[in-house]
PDB file of C-alpha atoms in Angstrom:
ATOM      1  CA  UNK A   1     -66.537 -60.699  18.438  1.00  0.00           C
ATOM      2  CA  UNK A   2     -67.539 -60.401  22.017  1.00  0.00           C
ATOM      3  CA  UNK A   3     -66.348 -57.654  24.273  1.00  0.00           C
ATOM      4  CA  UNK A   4     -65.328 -58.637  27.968  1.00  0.00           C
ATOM      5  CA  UNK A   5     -64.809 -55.933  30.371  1.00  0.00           C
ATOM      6  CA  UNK A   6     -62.365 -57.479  33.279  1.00  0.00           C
ATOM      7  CA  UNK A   7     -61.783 -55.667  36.623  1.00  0.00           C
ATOM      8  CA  UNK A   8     -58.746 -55.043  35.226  1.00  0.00           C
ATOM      9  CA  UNK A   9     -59.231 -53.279  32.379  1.00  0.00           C
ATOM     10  CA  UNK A  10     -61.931 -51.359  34.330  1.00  0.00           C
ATOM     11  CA  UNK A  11     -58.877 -50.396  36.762  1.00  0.00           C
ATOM     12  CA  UNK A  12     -56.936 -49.524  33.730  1.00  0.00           C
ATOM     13  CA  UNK A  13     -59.420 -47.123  32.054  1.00  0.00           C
ATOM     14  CA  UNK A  14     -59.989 -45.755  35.067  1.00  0.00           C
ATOM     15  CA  UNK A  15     -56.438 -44.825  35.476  1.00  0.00           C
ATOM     16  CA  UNK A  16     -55.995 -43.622  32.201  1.00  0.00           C
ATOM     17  CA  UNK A  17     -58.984 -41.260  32.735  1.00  0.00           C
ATOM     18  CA  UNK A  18     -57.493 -39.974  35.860  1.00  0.00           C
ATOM     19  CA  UNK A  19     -53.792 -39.305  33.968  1.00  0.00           C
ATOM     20  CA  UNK A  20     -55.493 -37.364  31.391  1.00  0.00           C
ATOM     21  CA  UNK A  21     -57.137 -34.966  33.950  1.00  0.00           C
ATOM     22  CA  UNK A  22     -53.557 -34.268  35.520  1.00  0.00           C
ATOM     23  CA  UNK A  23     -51.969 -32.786  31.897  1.00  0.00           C
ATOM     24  CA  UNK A  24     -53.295 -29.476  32.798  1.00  0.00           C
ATOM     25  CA  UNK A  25     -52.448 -29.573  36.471  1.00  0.00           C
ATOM     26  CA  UNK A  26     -50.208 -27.349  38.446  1.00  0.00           C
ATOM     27  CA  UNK A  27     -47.246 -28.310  40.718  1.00  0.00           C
ATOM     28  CA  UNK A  28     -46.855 -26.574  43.958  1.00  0.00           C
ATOM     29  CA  UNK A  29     -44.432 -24.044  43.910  1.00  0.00           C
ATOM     30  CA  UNK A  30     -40.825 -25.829  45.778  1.00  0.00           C
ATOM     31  CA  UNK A  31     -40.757 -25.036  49.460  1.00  0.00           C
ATOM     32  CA  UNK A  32     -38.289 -22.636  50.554  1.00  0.00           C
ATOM     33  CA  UNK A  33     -34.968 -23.877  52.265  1.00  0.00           C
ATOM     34  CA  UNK A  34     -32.742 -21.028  52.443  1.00  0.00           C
ATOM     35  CA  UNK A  35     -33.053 -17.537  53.152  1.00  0.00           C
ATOM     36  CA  UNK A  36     -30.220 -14.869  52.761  1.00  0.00           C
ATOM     37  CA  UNK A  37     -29.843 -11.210  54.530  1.00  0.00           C
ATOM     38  CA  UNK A  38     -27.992  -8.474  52.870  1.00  0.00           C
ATOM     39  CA  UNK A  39     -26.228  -6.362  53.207  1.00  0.00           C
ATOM     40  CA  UNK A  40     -24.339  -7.949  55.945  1.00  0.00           C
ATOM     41  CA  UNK A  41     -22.913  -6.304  58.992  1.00  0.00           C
ATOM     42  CA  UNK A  42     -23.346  -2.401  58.272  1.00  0.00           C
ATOM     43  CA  UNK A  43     -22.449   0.264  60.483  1.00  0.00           C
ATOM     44  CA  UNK A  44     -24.700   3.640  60.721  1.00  0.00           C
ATOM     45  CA  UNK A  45     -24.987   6.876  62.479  1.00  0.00           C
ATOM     46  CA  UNK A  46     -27.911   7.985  64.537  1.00  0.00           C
ATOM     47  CA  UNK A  47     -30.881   8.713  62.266  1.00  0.00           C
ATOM     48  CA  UNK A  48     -28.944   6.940  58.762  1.00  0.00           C
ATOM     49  CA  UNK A  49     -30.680   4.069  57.270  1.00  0.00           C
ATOM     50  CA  UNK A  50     -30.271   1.227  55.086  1.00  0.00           C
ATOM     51  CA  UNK A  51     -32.055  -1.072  53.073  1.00  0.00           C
ATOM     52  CA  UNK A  52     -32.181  -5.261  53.546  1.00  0.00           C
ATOM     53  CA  UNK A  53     -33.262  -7.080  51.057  1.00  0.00           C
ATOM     54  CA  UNK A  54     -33.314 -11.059  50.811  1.00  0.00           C
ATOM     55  CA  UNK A  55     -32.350 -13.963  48.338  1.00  0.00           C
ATOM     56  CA  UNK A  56     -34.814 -16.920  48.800  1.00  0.00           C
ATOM     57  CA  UNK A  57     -33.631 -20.575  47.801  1.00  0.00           C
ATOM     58  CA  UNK A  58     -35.153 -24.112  47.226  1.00  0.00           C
ATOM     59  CA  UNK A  59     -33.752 -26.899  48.510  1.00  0.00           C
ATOM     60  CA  UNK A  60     -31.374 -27.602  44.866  1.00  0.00           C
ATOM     61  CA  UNK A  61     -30.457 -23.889  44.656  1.00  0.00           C
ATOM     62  CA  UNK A  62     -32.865 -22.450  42.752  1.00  0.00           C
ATOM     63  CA  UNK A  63     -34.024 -18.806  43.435  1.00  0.00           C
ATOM     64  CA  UNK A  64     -37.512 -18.173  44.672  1.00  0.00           C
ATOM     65  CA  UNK A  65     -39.579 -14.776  43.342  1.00  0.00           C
ATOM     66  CA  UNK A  66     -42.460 -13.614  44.811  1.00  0.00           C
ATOM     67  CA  UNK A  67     -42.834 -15.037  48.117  1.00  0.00           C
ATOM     68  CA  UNK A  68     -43.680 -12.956  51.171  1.00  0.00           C
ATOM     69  CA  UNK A  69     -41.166 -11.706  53.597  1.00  0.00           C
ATOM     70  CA  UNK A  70     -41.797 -10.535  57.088  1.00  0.00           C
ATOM     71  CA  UNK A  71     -39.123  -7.691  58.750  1.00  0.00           C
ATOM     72  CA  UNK A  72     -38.248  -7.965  62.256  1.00  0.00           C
ATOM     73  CA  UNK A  73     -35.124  -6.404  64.767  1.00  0.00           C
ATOM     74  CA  UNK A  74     -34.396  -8.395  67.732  1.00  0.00           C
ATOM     75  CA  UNK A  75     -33.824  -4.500  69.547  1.00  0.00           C
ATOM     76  CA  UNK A  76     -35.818  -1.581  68.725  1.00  0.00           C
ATOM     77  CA  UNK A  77     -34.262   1.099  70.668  1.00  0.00           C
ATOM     78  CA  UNK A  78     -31.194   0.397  68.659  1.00  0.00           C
ATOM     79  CA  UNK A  79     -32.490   0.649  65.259  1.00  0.00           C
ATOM     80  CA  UNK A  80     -36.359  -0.084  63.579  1.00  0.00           C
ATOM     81  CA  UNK A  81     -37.179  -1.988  60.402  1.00  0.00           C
ATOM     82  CA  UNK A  82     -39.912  -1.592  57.733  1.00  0.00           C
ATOM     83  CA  UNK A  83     -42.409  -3.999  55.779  1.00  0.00           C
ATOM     84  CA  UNK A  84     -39.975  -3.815  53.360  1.00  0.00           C
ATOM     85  CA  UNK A  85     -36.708  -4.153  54.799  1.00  0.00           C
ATOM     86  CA  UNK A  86     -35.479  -0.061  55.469  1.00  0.00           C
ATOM     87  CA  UNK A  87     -33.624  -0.313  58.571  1.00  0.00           C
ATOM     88  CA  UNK A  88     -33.331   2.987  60.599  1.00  0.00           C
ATOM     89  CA  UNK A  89     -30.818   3.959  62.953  1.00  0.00           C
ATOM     90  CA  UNK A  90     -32.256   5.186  66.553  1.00  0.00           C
ATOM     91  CA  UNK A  91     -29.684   7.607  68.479  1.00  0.00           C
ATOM     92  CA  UNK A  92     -27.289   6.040  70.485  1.00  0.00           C
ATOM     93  CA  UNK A  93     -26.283   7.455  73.665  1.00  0.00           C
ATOM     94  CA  UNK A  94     -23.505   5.244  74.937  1.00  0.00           C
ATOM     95  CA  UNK A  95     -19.801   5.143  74.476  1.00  0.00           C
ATOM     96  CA  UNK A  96     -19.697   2.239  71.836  1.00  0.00           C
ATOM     97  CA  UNK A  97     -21.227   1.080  68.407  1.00  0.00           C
ATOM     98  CA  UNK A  98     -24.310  -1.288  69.624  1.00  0.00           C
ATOM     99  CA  UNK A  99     -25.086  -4.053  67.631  1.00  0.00           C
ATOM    100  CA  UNK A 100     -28.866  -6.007  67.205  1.00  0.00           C
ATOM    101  CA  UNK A 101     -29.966  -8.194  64.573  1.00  0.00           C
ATOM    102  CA  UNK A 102     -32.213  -7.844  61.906  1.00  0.00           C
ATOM    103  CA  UNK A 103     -34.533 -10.717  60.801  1.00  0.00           C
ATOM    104  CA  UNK A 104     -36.331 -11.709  57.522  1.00  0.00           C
ATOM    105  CA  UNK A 105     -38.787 -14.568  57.622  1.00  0.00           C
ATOM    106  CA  UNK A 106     -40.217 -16.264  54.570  1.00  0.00           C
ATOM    107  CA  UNK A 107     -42.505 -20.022  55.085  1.00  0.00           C
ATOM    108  CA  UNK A 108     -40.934 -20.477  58.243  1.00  0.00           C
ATOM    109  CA  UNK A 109     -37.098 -20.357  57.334  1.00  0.00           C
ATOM    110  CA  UNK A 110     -35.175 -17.256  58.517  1.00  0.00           C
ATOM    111  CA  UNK A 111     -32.161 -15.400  57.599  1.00  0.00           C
ATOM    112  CA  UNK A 112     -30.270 -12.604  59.453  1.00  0.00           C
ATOM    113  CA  UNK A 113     -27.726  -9.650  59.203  1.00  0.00           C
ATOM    114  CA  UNK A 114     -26.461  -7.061  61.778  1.00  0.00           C
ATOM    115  CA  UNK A 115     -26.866  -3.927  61.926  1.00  0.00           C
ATOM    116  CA  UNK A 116     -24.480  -1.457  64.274  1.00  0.00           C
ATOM    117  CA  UNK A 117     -25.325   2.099  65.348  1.00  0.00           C
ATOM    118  CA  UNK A 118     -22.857   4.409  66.140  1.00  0.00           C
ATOM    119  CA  UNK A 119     -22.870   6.421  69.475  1.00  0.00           C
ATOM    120  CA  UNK A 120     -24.479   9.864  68.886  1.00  0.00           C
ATOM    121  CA  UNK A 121     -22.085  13.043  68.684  1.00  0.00           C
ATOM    122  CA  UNK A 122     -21.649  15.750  70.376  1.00  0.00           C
ATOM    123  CA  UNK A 123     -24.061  18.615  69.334  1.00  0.00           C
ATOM    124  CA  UNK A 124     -21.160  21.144  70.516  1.00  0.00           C
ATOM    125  CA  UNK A 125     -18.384  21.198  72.595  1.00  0.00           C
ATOM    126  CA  UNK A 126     -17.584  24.572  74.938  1.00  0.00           C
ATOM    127  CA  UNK A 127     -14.311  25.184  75.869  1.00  0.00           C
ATOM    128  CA  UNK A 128     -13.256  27.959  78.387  1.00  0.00           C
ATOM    129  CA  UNK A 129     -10.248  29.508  79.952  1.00  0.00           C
ATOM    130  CA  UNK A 130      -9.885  30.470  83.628  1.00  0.00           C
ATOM    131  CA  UNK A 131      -8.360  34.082  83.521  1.00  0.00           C
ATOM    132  CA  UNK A 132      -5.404  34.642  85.151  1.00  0.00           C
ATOM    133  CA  UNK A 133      -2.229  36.638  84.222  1.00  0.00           C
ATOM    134  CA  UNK A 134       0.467  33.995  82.687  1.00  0.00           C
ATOM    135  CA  UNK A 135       4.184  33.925  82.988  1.00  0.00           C
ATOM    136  CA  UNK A 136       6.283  33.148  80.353  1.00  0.00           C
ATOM    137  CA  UNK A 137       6.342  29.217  79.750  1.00  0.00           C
ATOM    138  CA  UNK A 138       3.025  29.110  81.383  1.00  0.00           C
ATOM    139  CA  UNK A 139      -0.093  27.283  79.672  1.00  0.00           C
ATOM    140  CA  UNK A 140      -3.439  28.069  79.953  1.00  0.00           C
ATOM    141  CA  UNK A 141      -5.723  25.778  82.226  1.00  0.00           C
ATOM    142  CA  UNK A 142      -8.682  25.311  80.085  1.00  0.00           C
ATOM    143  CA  UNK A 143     -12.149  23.497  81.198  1.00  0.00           C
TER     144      UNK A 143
END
């Protein structure tokens, strides 16, 4: 019996060869689609902080471990964030809460959460009276 070797069957062993090689072979790790902030919106005082952390997603839901995130706060002078998510509440010297947003960044997708510092209080408060002699019925004028 006489062996014949067609193109095809060359093409065929070939592939075979090649499909072999791949059983050991790694997938790439699924690209990232989602990235979520947390805590949401908190609310600190002047030197408080709090710590972010994030939930990474694939595209069909499935968690992510291990990928790298980067920190960033769209203002600084309100609050600061770490490498690893600690956000840190600057004094606030205004009359209201100020607001910023915090950022985490992982393969290009980004998630967010707010962050609100309160305005700083009053170290102390000094209260004195004018003297005067008072009638009766007469209150105090106080400055």
């Amino acid at each position: 019996m006489r062996l014949r070797v067609t193109r095809l069957g060359t093409a065929l062993m070939a592939t075979a060869v090649v499909l072999a090689g791949c059983e050991g072979a790694t997938k790439p790790p699924p690209a990232v689609n989602n990235v979520v902030v947390g805590p949401g919106l908190v609310l600190l005082s002047p030197g408080a902080t709090q710590q972010y952390g994030v939930v990474v997603s694939s595209s069909n839901g499935t968690r992510l471990e291990g990928r790298t995130v980067t920190w960033s706060i769209d203002d600084s002078t309100i609050a600061t964030v770490s490498a690893t998510g600690l956000v840190t509440a600057r004094q606030n010297p205004t009359n209201g809460d100020r607001t910023t947003t915090i950022r985490a960044t992982v393969e290009g997708k980004v998630g967010s959460a707010q962050v609100a510092v309160r305005p700083s209080a009053a170290a102390s408060v000094q209260i004195s009276a004018f003297t005067s002699v008072l009638s009766d019925g007469q209150a105090p004028q106080l400055t």
